[in-house]
mmCIF file of C-alpha atoms and ligand atoms in Angstrom:
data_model
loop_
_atom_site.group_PDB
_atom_site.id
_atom_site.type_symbol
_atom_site.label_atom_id
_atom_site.label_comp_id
_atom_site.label_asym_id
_atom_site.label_seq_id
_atom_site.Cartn_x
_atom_site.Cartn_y
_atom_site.Cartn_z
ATOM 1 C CA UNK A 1 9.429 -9.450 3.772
ATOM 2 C CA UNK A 2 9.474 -5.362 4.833
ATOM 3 C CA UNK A 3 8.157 -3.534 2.190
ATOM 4 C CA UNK A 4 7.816 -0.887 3.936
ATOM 5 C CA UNK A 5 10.684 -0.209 6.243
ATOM 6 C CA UNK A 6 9.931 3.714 7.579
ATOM 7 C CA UNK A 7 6.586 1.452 8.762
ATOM 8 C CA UNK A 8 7.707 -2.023 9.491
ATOM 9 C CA UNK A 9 4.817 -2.983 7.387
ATOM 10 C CA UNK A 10 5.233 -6.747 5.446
ATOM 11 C CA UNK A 11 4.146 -7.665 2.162
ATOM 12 C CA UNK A 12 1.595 -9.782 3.266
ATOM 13 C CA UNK A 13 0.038 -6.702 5.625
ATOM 14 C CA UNK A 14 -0.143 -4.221 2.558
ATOM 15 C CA UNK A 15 -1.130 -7.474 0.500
ATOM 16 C CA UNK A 16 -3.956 -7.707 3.158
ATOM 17 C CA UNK A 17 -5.344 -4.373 3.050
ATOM 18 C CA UNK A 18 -5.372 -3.578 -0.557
ATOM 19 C CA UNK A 19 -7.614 -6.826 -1.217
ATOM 20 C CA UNK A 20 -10.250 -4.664 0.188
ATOM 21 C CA UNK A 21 -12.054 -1.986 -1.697
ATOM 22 C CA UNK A 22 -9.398 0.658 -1.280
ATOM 23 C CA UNK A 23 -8.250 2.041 -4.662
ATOM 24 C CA UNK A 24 -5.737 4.647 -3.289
ATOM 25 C CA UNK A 25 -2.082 4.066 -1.240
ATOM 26 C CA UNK A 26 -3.082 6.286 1.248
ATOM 27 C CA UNK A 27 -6.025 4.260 2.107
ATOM 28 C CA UNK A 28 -4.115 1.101 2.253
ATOM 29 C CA UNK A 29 -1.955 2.372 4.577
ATOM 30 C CA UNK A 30 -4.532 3.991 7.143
ATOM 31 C CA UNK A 31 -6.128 0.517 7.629
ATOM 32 C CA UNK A 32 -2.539 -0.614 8.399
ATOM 33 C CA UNK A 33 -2.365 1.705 11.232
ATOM 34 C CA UNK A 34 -0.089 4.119 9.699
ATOM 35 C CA UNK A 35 0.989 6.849 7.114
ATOM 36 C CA UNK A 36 4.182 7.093 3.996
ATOM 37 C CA UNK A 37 6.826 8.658 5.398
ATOM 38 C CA UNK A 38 10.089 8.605 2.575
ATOM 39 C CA UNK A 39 7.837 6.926 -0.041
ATOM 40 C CA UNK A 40 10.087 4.630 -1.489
ATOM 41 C CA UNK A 41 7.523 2.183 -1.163
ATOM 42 C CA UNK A 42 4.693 3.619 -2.874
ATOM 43 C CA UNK A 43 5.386 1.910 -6.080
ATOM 44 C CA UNK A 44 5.635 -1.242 -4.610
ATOM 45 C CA UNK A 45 2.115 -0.311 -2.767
ATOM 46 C CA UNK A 46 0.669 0.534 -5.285
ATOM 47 C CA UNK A 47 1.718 -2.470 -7.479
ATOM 48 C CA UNK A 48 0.221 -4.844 -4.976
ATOM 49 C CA UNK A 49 -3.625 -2.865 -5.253
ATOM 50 C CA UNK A 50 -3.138 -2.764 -8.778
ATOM 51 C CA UNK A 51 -2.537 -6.837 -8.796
ATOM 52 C CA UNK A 52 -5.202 -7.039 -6.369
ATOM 53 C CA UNK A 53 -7.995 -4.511 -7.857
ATOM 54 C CA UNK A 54 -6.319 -4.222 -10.790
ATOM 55 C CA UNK A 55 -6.585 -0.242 -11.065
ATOM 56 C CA UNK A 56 -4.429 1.274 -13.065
ATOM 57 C CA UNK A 57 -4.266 4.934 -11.412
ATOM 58 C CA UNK A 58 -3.292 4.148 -8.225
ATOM 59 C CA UNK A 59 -1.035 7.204 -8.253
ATOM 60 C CA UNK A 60 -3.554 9.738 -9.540
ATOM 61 C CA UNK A 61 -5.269 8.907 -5.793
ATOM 62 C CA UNK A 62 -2.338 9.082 -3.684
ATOM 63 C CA UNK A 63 -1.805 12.069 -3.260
HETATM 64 S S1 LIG B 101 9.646 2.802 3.090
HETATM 65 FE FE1 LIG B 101 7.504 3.161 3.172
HETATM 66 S S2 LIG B 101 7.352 5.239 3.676
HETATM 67 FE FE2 LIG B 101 9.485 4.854 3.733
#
């Protein structure tokens, strides 16, 4: 499933790369290859490093 359509990025992509030690959006999506554009899916983003790091100010990082 897109989760990020401005990207073409899947679940399972953003999934991927916020397993590793990235506690910020932004980071997530530079080892995906690419940057938020409209940012409707920055919630979502960061929902899936807070399941997987279980952060709880993803936002405050974003920036
Ligand atoms: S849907 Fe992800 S930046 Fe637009």
């Amino acid at each position: 499933m897109f989760v990020c359509i401005c990207n073409a990025l899947r679940d399972r992509d953003l999934a991927e790369a916020a397993k590793t030690d990235t506690p910020t959006v932004a980071e997530v999506f530079r080892r995906c290859g690419s940057r938020p554009k409209c940012g409707k899916c920055l919630p979502d983003v960061a929902q899936m490093i807070d399941e997987a790091r279980g952060l709880q100010q993803v936002f405050a990082a974003a920036g």
